[in-house]
Coordinates of C-alpha atoms in Angstrom, one line a residue:
X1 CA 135.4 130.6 53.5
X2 CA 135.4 127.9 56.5
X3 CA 134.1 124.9 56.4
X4 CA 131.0 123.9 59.1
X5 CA 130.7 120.6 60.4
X6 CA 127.1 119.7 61.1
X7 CA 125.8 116.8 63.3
X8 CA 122.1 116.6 61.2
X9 CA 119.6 113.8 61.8
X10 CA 116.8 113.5 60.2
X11 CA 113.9 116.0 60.4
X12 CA 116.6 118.5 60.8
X13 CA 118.8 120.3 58.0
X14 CA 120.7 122.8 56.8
X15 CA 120.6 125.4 54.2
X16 CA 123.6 127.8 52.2
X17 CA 123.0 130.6 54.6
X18 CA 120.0 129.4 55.5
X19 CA 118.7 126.2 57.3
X20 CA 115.8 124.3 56.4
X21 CA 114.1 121.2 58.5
X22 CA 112.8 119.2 56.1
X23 CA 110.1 116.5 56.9
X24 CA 108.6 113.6 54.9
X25 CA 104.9 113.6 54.6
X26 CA 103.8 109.6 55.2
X27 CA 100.5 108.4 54.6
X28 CA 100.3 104.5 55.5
X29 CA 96.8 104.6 54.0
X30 CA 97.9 105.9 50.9
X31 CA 97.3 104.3 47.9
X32 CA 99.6 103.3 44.6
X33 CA 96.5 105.2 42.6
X34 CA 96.6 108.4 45.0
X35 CA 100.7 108.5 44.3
X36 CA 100.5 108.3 40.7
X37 CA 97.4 111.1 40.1
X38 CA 99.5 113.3 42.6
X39 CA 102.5 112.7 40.1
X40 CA 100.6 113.1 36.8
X41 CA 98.6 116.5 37.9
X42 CA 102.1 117.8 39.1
X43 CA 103.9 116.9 35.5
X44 CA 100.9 119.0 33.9
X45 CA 102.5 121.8 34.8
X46 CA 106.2 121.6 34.5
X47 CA 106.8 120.7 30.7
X48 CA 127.3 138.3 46.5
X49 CA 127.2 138.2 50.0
X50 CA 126.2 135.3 52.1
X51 CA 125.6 135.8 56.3
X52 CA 125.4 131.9 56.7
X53 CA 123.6 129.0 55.7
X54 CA 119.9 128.8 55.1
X55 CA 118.8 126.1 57.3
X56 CA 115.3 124.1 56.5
X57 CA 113.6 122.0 59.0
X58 CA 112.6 118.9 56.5
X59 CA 109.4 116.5 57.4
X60 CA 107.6 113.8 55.2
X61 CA 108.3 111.0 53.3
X62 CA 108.0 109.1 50.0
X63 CA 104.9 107.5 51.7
X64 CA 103.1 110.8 52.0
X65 CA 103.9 111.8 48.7
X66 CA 106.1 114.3 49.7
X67 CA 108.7 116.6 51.8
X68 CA 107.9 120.0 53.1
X69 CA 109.6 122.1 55.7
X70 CA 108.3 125.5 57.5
X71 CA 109.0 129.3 57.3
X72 CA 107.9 131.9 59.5
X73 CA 105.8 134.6 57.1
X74 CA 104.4 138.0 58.5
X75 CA 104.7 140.7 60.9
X76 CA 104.6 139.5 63.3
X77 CA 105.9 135.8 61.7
X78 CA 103.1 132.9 61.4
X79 CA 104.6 129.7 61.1
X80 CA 103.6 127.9 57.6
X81 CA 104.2 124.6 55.9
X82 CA 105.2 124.5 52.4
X83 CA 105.8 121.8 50.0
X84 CA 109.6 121.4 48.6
X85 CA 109.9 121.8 44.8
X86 CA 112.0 122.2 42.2
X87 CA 110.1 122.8 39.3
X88 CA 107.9 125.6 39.4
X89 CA 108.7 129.4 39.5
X90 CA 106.8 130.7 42.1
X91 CA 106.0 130.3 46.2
X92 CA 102.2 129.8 46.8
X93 CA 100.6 130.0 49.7
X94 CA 96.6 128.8 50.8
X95 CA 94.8 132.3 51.6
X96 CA 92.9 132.6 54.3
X97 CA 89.3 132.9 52.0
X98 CA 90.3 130.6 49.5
X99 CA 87.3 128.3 48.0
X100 CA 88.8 125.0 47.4
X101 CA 91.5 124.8 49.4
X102 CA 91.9 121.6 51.5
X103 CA 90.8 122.7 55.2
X104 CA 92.4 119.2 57.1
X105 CA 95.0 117.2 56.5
X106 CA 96.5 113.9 57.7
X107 CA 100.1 114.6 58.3
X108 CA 101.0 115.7 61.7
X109 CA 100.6 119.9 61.1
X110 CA 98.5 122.0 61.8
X111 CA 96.9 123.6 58.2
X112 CA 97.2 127.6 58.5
X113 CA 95.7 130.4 56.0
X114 CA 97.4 133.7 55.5
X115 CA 95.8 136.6 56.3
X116 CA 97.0 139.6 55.1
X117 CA 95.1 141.8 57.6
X118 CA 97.5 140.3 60.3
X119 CA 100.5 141.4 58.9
X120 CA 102.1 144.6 59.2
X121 CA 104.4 144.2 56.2
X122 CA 101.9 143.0 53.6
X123 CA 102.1 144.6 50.3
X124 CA 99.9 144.2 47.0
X125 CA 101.4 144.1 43.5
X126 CA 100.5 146.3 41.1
X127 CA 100.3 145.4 37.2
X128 CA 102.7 147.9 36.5
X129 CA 105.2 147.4 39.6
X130 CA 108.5 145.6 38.8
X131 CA 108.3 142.8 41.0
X132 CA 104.9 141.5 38.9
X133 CA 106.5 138.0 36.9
X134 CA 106.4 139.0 33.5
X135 CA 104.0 136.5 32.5
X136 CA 101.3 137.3 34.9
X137 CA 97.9 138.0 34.6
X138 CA 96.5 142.1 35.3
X139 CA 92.9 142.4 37.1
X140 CA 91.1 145.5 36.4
X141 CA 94.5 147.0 35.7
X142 CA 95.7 146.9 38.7
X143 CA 96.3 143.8 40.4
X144 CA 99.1 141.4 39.7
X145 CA 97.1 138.1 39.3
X146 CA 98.0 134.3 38.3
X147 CA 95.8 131.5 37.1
X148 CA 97.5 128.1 36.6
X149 CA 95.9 125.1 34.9
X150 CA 97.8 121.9 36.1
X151 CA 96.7 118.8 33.3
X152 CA 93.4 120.5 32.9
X153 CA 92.1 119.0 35.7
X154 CA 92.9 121.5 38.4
X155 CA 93.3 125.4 38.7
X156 CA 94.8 127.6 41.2
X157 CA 94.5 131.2 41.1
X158 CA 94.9 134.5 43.0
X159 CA 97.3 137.6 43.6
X160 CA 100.9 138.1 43.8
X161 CA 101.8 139.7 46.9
X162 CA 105.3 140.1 49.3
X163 CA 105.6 139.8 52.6
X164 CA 108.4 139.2 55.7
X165 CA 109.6 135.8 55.2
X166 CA 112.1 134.2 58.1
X167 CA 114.9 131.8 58.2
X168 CA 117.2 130.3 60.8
X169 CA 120.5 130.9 59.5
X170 CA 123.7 129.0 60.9
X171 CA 127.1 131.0 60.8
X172 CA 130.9 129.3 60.7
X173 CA 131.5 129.8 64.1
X174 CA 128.4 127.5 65.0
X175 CA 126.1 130.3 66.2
X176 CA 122.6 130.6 65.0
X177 CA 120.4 133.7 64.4
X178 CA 117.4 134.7 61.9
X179 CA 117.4 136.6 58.8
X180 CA 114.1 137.7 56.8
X181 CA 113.3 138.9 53.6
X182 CA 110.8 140.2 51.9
X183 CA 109.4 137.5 49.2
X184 CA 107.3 137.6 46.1
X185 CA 104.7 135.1 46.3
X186 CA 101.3 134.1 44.9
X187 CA 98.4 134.2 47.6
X188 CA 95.9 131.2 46.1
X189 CA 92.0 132.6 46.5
X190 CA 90.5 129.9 44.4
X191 CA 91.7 126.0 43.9
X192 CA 89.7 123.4 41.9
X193 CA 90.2 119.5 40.6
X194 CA 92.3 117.3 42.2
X195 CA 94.6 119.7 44.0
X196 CA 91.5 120.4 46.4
X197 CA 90.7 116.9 46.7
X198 CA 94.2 115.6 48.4
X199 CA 94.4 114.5 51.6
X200 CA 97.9 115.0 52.3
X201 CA 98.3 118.6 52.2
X202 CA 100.1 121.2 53.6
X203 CA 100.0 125.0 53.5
X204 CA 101.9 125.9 50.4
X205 CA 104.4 125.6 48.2
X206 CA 108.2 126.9 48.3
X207 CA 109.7 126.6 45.0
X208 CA 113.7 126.3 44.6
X209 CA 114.8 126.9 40.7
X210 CA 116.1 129.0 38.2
X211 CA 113.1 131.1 37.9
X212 CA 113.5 134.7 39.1
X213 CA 110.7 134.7 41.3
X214 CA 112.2 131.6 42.7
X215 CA 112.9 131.6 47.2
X216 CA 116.4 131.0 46.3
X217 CA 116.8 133.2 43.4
X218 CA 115.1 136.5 45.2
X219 CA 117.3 135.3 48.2
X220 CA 120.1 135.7 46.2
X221 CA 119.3 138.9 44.4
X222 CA 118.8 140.3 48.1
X223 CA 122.3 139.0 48.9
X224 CA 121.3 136.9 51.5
X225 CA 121.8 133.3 50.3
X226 CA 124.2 131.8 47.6
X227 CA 122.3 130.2 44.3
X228 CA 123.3 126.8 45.1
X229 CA 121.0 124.8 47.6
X230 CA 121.5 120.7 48.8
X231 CA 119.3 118.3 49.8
X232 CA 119.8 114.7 51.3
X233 CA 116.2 113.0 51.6
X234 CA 116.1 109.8 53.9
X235 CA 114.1 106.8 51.8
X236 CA 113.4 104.7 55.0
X237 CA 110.4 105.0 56.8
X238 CA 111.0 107.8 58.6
X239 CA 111.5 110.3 56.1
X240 CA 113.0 113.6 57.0
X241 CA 116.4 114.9 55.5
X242 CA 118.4 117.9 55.3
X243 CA 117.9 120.9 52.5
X244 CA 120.3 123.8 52.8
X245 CA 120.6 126.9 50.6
X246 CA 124.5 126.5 50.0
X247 CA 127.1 123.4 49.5
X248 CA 126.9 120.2 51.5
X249 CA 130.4 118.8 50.4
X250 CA 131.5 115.2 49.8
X251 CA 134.3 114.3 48.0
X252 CA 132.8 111.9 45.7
X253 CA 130.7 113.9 44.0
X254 CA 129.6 113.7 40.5
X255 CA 128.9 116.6 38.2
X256 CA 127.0 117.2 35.0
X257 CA 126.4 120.7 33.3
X258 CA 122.8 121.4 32.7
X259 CA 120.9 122.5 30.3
X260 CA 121.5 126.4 29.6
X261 CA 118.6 129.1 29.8
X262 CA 116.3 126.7 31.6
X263 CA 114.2 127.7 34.6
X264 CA 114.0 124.2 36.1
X265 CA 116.9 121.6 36.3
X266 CA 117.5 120.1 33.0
X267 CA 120.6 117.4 32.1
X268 CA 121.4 115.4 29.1
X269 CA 121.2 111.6 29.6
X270 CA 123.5 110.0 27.4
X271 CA 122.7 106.1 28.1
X272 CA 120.9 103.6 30.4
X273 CA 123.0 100.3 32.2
X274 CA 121.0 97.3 33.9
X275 CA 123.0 95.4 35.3
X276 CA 126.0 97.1 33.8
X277 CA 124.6 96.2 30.6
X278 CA 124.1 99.3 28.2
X279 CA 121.0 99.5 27.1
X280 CA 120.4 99.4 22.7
X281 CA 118.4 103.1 22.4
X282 CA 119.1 105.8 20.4
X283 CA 117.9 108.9 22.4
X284 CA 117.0 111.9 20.3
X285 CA 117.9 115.4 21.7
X286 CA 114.6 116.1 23.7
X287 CA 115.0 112.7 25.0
X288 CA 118.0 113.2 26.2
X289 CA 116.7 116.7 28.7
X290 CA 116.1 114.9 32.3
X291 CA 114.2 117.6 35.3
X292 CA 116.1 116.8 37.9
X293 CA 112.3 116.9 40.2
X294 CA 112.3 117.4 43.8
X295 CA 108.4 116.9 44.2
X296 CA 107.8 114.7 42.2
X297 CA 107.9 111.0 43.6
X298 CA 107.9 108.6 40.7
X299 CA 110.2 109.1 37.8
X300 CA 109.2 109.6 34.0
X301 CA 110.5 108.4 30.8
X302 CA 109.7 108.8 27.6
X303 CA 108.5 106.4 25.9
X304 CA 111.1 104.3 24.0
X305 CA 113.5 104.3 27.1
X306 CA 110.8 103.0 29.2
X307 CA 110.0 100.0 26.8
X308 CA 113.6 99.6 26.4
X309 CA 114.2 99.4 30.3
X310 CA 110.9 97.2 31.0
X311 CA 112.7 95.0 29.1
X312 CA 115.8 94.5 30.5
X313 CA 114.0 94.5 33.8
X314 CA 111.7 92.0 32.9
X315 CA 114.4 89.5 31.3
X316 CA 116.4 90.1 34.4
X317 CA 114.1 88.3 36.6
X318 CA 112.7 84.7 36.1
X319 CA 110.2 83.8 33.7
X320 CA 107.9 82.1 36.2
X321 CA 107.3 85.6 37.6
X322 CA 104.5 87.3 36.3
X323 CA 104.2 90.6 35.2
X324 CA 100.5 92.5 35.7
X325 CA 99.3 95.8 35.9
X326 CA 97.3 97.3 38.8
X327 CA 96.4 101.0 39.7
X328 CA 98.0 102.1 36.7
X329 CA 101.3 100.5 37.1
X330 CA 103.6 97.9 35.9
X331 CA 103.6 95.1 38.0
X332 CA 105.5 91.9 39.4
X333 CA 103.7 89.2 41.2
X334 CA 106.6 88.8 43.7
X335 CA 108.4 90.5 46.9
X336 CA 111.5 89.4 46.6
X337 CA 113.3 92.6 45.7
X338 CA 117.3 91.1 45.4
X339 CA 116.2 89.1 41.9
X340 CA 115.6 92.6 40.5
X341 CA 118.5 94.5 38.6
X342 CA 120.5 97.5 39.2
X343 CA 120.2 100.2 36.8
X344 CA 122.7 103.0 36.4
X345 CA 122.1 106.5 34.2
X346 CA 124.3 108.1 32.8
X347 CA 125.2 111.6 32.1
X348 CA 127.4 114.2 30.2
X349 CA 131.1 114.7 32.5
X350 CA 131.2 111.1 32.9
X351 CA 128.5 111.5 36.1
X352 CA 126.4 108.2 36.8
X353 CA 123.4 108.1 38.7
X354 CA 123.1 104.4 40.0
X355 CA 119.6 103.6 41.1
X356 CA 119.4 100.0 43.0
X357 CA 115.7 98.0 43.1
X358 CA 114.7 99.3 46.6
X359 CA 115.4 102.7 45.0
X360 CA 112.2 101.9 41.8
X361 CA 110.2 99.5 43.5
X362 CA 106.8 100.0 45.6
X363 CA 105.2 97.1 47.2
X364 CA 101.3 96.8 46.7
X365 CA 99.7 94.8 48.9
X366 CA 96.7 92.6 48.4
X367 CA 97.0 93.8 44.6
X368 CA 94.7 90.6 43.3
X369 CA 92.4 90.6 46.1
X370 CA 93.4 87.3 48.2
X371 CA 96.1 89.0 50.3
X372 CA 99.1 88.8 47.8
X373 CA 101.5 91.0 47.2
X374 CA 103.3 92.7 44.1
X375 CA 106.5 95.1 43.3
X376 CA 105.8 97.3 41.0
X377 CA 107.8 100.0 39.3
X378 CA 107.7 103.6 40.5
X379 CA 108.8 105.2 36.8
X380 CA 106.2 105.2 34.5
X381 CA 105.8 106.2 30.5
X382 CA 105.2 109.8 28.2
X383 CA 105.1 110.3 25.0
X384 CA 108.4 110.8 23.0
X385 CA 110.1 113.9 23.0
X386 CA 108.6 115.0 26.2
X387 CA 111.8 114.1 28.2
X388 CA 112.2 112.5 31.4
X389 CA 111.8 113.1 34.9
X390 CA 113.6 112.2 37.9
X391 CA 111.1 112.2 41.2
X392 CA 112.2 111.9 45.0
X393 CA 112.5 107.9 44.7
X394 CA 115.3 108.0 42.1
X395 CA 117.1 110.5 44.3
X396 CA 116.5 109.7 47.8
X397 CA 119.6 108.5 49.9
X398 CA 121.7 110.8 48.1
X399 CA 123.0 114.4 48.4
X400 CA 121.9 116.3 44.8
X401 CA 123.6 119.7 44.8
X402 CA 121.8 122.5 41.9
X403 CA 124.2 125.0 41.3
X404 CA 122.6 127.7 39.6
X405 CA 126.2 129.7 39.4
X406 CA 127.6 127.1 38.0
X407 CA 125.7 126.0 35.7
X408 CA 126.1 122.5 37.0
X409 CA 124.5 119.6 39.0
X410 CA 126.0 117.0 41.3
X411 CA 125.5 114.1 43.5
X412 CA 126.5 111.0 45.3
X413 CA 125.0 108.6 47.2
X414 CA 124.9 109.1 51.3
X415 CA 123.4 107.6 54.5
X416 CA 120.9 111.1 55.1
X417 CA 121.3 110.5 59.0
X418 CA 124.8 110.6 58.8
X419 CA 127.1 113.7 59.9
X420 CA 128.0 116.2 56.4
X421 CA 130.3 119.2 56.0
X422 CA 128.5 122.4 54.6
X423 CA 130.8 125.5 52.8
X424 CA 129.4 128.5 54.3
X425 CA 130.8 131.5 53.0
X426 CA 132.2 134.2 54.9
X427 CA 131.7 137.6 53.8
X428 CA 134.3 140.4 54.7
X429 CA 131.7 143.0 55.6
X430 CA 128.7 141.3 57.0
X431 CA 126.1 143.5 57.2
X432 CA 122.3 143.4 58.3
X433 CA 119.8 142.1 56.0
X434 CA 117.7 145.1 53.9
X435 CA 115.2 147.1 55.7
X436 CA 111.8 145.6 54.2
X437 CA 109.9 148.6 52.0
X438 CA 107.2 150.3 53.7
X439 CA 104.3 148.0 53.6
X440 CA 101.5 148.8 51.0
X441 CA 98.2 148.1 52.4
X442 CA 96.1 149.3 49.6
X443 CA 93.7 146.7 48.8
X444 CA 93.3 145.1 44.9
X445 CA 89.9 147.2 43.8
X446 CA 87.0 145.1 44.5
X447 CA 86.1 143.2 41.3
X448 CA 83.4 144.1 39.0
X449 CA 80.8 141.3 37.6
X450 CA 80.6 137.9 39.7
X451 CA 80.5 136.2 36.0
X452 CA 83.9 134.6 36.0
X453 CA 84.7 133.1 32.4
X454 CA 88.0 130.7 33.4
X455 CA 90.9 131.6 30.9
X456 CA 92.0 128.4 28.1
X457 CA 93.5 125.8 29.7
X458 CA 97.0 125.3 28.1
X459 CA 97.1 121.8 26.5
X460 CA 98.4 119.2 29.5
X461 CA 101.2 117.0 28.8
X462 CA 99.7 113.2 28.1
X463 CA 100.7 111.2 31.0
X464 CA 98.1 109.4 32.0
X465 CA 97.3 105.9 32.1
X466 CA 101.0 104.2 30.3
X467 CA 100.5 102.0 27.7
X468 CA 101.2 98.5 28.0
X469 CA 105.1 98.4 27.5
X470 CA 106.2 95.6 24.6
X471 CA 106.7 93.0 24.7
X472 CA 105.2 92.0 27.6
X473 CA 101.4 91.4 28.0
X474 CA 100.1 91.9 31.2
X475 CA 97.2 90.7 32.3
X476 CA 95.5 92.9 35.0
X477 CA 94.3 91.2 37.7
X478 CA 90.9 92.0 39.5
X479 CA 89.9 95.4 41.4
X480 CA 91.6 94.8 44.5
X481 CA 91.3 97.4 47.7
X482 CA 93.9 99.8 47.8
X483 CA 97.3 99.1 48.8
X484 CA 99.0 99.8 51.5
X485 CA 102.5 101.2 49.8
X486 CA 105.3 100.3 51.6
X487 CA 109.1 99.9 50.3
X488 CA 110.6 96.9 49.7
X489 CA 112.9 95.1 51.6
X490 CA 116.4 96.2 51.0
X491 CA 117.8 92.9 49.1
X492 CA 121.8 93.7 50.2
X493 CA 123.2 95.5 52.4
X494 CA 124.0 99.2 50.8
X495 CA 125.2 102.5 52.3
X496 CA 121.8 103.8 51.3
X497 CA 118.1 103.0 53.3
X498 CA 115.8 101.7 51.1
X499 CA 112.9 103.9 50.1
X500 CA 109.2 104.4 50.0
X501 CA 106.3 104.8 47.2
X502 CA 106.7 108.5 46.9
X503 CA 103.9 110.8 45.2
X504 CA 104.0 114.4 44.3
X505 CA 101.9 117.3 44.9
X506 CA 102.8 119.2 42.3
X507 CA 102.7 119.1 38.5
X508 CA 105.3 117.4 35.5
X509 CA 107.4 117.2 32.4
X510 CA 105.3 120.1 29.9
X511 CA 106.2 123.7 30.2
X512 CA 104.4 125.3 32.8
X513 CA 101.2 126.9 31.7
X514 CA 101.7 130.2 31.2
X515 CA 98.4 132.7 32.9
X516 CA 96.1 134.1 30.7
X517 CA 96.9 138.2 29.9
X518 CA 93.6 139.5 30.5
X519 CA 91.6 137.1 33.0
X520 CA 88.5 137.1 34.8
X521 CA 89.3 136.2 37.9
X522 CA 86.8 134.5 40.7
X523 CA 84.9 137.4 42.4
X524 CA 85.8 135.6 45.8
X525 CA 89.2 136.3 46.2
X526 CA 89.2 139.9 46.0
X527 CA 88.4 140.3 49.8
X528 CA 91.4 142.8 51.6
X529 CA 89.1 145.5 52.4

């Protein structure tokens, strides 16, 4: 096993066998309202041998509400964008006849649709065939189908298809090469509510977690990629990071087991510091299970910790500083970051999390509508015993290591443009990736009546607006114009950049809705002929 020393800036990065760039998404127009919805419709639904390391291009920020890299997809490859994540089960990409799906965006990307009539590796699902997830839906018995409700608001649905996907892979002794493999993922035909209405958007998603549908877990059952993947997001302004399927190692790491039989990346808090100060709660045993989210940009507690951290936040600060509410969020009528105190989770193996203020506070400007500005918090209330959940803010600036074979997740904090050593294993009989199966063009039947009936929606998680924390009473000030999100200033000098307002694309804390078993799928997307 050797040890790989890689020079990475940002918007470059490397992954366990496979390297990903990863890019933050930045929006200067976004809004503190457009970062929260993003968050709350993504919560709805959450609740071998290795031949290198999987390297991922990362783009985006906090400020667009979220980091996405590219794969290559197809025969011949077609280059997508796909949102990072960490708590879903499947990949997903926009289909080339989808009705609903977003057709521009404003990041910097070009939007592409896939086609399955370019590719000569396409292959349908069948009900029946083993690679169909085990809760998916069955159309006219015969096509492997999905229909996800995310907070009842919005819908995604389609077919489960595989294809060619293709990585950039860098090897110990420096070289780089490609590898592909063929993936399950869900092909979305049909998108509605406030998924279709972003404008920040990018072709997909690619889903890293425990699931077994999961990039890294099928890249792993293939024997092509370890089940441990890094990231190291940058929280300036910039954006960008680095995202490799393997180990990024730094000797300083802090480990905490997570929560078995999971498919999303669940520890146990154990207590809350501000400013080194623990914090009087008593946290029952759901309260306790923290998603570690990558996706997510605000964080999520329930509700007791968040009055109990409010606070100690707000009796940190000086009473001649007012606290309001605006967009939906809790408030301070102030810039001045440095009078705001640190806070510090901890977890089971003694592991700390240390979160400064640039790391939980978003700026909104002109929030009372004569120009002034406010900090506000970027975690936000749920109901008790829905958990917590940590978003991109809370671990930007730091390299967060999910070991799936170990059972186990670490961290530390780390400069993201700074040089980092990656373990990439080296196996005593490399040999070439799998031939891909024979393609199976056969098209899904063509649907009978156009009468869709849309299956229950699953009931959402209860996220929205937060109610006013106690004991403070904030007044909210007059509709303003949106804000202009921007991070605050970093009060002190720390090893870490300060971050941006971060929203999510994708959805939260509640188990993820599970498809209907006998759906009537939209007659549109049944259109491979």
């Amino acid at each position: 096993m050797g040890v790989l020393i890689l020079v990475l800036l940002i918007l470059s990065s490397v992954v366990g066998g496979h390297v990903l760039k990863v890019e933050r998404a930045r929006s200067r127009d976004m809004d503190l309202k457009t970062l929260k919805n993003l968050d709350t419709a993504r919560h709805a639904r959450l609740l071998q041998q290795v031949k290198g390391v999987v390297n991922f291009p990362v783009g985006g920020s906090l400020n667009d509400g979220m980091y996405y890299t590219s794969v290559g997809l197809g025969s011949p490859p077609q280059k997508y964008y796909l949102t990072i994540d960490t708590a879903g089960t499947s990949a997903f990409v926009d289909c080339v006849i989808c009705s609903g799906c977003p057709t521009s965006t404003q990041l910097p990307i070009q939007l592409q649709r896939y086609d399955p009539r370019t590719s000569s590796t396409f292959s349908s699902i069948g009900c029946d065939d083993p690679k169909c997830p085990s809760d998916a839906g069955c159309y006219n018995n015969s096509a492997c189908y999905f229909d996800l409700i995310y907070g009842g608001a919005s819908e995604i649905e389609g077919l489960f298809f595989s294809d060619i996907m293709h990585f950039n892979t860098i090897a110990a002794n420096s070289t780089t090469s490609s590898i592909s493999a063929s993936i399950i993922f869900g092909c979305i035909a049909v998108m509605s509510g406030h998924l279709a209405q972003r404008s920040n958007v990018v072709d997909g998603i690619m889903t890293f977690s425990q699931a077994s549908i999961s990039i890294n877990s099928q890249l792993s059952s293939q024997g092509l990629a370890p089940n441990v993947f890094s990231h190291c997001l940058s929280g300036d302004v910039n954006g960008g990071g680095v995202f490799v399927l393997g180990e990024i190692v730094e000797p300083n790491m802090v480990f905490t087991s997570l929560v078995p039989g999971q498919n999303l990346y669940l520890a146990n808090l154990q207590s809350i510091d501000v400013n080194g100060q623990a914090l009087n709660i008593q946290l029952s045993s759901q309260d306790q299970q923290t998603i570690f989210d990558f996706g997510s940009i605000a964080s999520w507690f329930a509700q007791s910790i968040f009055d109990s951290l409010y606070d100690a936040i707000q009796n940190s600060i000086p009473t001649s500083i007012q606290s309001v509410t605006y967009e939906g969020f809790y408030c301070f009528a102030t810039i001045s970051s440095n009078i705001f105190p640190s806070i510090a989770l901890n977890f089971g193996g003694g592991a700390t999390l240390s979160v400064n203020p640039s790391s939980y506070l978003l700026i909104a400007n002109n929030f009372d509508g004569n120009g002034n500005s406010a900090l506000c918090l970027g975690f936000f209330p749920v109901d008790d015993g829905d958990g917590s959940i940590l978003g991109d803010l809370f671990l930007a600036d730091k390299i967060v290591m999910y070991d799936s074979d170990g059972q186990r997740i670490g961290w530390v904090d780390y400069n993201c443009s700074s040089p980092m050593d990656i373990i990439i294993p080296s196996p005593p009989n490399p040999s070439p990736p799998p031939s891909p199966s024979p393609p199976n063009p056969g098209p899904p039947p063509t649907p009978s009546p156009p009468n869709p009936s849309p299956p229950p929606s699953p009931s959402p998680p209860n996220p929205g607006p937060p109610p006013s924390p106690s004991p403070p009473n904030p007044t909210p000030p007059p509709s303003p114009s949106p804000p202009n999100p921007t991070p605050p200033p970093n009060p002190s000098p720390s090893p870490s950049p300060s971050p941006s307002p971060s929203p999510s694309p994708s959805p939260s804390p509640s188990p993820s809705p599970s498809p209907s078993p006998s759906p009537t799928p939209s007659p549109s997307m049944f259109w491979f002929r």
